[in-house]
PDB file of C-alpha atoms in Angstrom:
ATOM      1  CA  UNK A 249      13.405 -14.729   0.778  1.00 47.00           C
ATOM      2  CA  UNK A 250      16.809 -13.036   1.104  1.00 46.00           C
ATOM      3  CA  UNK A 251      17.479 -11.045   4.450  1.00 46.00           C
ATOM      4  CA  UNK A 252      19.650  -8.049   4.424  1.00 44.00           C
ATOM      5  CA  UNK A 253      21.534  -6.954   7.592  1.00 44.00           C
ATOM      6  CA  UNK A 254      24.208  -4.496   8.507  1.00 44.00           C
ATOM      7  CA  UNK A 255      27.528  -5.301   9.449  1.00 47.00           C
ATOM      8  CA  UNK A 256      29.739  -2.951  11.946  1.00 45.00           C
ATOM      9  CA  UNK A 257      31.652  -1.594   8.556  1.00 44.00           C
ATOM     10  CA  UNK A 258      27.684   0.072   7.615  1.00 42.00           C
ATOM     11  CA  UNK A 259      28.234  -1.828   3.829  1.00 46.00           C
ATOM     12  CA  UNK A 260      24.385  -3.647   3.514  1.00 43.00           C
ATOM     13  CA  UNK A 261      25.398  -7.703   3.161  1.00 48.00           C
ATOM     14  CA  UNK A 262      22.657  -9.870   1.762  1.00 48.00           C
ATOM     15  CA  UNK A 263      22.366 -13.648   3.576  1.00 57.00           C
ATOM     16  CA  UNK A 264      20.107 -16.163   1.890  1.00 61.00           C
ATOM     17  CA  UNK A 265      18.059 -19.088   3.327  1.00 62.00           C
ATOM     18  CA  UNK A 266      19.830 -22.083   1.006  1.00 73.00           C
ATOM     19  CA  UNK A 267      17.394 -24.379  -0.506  1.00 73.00           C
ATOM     20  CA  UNK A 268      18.937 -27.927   0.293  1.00 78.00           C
ATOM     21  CA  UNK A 269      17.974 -30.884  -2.123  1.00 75.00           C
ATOM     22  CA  UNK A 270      15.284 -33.123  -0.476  1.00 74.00           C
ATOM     23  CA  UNK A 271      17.278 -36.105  -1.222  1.00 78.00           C
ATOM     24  CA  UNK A 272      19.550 -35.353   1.563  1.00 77.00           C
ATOM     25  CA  UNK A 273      16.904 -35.316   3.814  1.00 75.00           C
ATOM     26  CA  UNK A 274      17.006 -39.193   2.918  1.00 79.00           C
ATOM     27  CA  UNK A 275      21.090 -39.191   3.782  1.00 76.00           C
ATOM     28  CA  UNK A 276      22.103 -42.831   5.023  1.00 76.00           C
ATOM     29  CA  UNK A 277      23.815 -41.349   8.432  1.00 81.00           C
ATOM     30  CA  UNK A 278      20.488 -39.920   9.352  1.00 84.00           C
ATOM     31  CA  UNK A 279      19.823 -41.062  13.333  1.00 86.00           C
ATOM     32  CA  UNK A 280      16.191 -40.064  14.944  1.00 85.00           C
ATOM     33  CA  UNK A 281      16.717 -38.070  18.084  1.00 84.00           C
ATOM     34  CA  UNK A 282      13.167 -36.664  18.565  1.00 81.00           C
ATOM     35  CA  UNK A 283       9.790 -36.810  18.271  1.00 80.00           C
ATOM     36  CA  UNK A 284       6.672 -34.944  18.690  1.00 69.00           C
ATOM     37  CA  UNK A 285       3.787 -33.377  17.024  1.00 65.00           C
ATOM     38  CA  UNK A 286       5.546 -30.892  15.516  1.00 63.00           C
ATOM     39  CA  UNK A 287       7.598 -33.975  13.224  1.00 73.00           C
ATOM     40  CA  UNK A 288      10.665 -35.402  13.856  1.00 80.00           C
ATOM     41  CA  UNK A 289      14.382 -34.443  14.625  1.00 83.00           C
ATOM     42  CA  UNK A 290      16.958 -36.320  13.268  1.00 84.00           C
ATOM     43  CA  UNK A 291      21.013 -35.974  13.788  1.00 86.00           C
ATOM     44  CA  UNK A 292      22.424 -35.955   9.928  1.00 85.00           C
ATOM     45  CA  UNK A 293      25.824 -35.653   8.191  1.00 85.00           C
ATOM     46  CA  UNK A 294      25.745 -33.248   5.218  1.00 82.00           C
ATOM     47  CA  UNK A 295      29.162 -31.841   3.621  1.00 83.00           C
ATOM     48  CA  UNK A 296      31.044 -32.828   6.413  1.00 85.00           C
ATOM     49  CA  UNK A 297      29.259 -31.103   9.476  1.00 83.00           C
ATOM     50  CA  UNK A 298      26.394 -32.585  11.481  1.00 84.00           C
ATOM     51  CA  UNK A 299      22.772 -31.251  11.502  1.00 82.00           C
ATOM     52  CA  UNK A 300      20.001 -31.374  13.727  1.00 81.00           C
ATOM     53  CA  UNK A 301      16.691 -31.901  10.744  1.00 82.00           C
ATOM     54  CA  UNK A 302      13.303 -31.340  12.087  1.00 80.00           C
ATOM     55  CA  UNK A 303      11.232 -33.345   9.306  1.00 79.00           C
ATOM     56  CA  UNK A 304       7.568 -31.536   9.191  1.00 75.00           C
ATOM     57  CA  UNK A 305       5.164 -33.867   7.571  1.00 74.00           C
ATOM     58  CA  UNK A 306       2.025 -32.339   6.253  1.00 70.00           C
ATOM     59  CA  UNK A 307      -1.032 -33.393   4.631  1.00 72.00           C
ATOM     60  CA  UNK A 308      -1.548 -32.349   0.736  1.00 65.00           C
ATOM     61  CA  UNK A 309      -4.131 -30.095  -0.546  1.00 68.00           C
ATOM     62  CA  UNK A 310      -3.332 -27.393  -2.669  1.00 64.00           C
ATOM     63  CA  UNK A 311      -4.930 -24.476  -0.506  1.00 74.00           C
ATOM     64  CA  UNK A 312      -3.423 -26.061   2.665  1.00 72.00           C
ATOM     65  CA  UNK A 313       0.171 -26.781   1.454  1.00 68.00           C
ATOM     66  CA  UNK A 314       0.534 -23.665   0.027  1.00 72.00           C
ATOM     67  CA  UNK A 315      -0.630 -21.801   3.269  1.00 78.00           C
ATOM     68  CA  UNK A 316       1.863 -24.046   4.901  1.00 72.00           C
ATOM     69  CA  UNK A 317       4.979 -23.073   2.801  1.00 71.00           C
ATOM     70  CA  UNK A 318       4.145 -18.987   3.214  1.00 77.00           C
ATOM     71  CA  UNK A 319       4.134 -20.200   7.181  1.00 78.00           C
ATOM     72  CA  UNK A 320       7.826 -22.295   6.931  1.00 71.00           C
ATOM     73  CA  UNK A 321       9.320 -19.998   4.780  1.00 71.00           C
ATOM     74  CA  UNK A 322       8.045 -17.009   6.756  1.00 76.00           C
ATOM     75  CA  UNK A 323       9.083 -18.026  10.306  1.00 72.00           C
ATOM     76  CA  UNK A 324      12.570 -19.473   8.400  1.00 68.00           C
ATOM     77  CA  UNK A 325      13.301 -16.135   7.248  1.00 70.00           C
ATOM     78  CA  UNK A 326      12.326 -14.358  10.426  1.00 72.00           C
ATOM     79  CA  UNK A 327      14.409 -17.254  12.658  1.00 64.00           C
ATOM     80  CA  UNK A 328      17.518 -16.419  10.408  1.00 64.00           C
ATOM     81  CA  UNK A 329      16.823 -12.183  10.734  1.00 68.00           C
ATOM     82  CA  UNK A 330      16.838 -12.478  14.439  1.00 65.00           C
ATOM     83  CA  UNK A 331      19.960 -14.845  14.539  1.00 60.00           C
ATOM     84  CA  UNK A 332      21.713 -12.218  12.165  1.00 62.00           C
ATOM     85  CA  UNK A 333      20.727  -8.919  14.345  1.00 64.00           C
ATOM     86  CA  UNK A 334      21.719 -10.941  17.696  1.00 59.00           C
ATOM     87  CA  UNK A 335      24.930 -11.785  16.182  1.00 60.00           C
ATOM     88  CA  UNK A 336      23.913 -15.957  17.748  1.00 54.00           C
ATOM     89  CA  UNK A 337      25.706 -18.791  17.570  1.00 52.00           C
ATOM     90  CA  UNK A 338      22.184 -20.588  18.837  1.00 50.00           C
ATOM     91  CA  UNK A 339      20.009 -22.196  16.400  1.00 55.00           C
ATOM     92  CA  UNK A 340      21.692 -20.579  13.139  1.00 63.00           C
ATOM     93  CA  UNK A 341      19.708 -21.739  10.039  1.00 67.00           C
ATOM     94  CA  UNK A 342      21.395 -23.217   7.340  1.00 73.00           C
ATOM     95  CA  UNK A 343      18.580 -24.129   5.259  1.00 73.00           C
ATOM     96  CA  UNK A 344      15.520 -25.372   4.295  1.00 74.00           C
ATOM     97  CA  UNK A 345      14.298 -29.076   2.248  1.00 76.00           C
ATOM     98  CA  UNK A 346      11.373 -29.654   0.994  1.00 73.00           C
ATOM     99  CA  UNK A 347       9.346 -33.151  -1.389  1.00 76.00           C
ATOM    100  CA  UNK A 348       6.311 -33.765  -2.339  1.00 72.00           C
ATOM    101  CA  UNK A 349       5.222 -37.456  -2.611  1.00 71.00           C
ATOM    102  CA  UNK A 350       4.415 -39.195  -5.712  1.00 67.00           C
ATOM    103  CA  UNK A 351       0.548 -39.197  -5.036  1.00 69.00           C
ATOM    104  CA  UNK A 352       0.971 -35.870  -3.840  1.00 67.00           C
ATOM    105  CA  UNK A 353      -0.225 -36.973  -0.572  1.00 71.00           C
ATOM    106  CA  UNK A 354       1.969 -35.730   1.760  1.00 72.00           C
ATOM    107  CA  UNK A 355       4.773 -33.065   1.792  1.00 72.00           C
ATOM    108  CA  UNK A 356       7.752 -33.290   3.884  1.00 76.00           C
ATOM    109  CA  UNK A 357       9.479 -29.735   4.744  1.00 75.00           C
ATOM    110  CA  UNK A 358      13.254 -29.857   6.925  1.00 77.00           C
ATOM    111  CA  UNK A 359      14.688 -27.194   8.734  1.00 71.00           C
ATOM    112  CA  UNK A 360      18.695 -27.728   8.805  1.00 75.00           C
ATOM    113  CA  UNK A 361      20.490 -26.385  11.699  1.00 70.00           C
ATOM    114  CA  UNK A 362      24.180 -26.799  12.590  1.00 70.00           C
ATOM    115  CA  UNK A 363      25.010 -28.764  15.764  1.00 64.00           C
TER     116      UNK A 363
END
């Protein structure tokens, strides 16, 4: 899941999609702003900058989940390639959370984006 681009200077610089613990997605500043289908937004503190968190809460099966993690990570990794290339301030991704439940009845994936 790395994404390599290519800076004016030509030299190839690899950029990673960070894997943030999910027990920040549980942070005690977190504030709803949102919500839809899609999950919820919330506004969050994390290491001193504020994030927008869009919670995705899915249904657990093993054939579905994993289909659903290939989809995140893929259309992370793309959002992040075309953020790099356009050289945007809009929407960079700073990284992705993810927990399963105890039953293992529900998994809960974040996308963390700078406000």
């Amino acid at each position: 899941m790395n994404i390599q681009t290519q800076p004016q200077s030509q030299e190839l610089e690899q950029n990673f999609i960070r894997i943030i613990p999910h027990e920040k997605m549980k942070n005690a500043t977190r504030k709803e702003i949102g919500q839809g289908t899609f999950g919820s937004v919330y506004k969050i503190a994390f290491e001193n900058q504020n994030y927008a968190l869009k919670i995705c809460k899915l249904q657990a099966n093993d054939a579905y989940v994993i289909q659903k993690f290939n989809q995140v990570f893929s259309e992370a990794e793309t959002m992040q390639k075309f953020m790099l290339i356009q050289n945007s301030r809009i929407m960079p991704l700073k990284g992705i959370s993810f927990e399963v439940d105890i039953s293992r009845k529900s998994v809960n994936i974040g996308y963390w984006i700078p406000l």
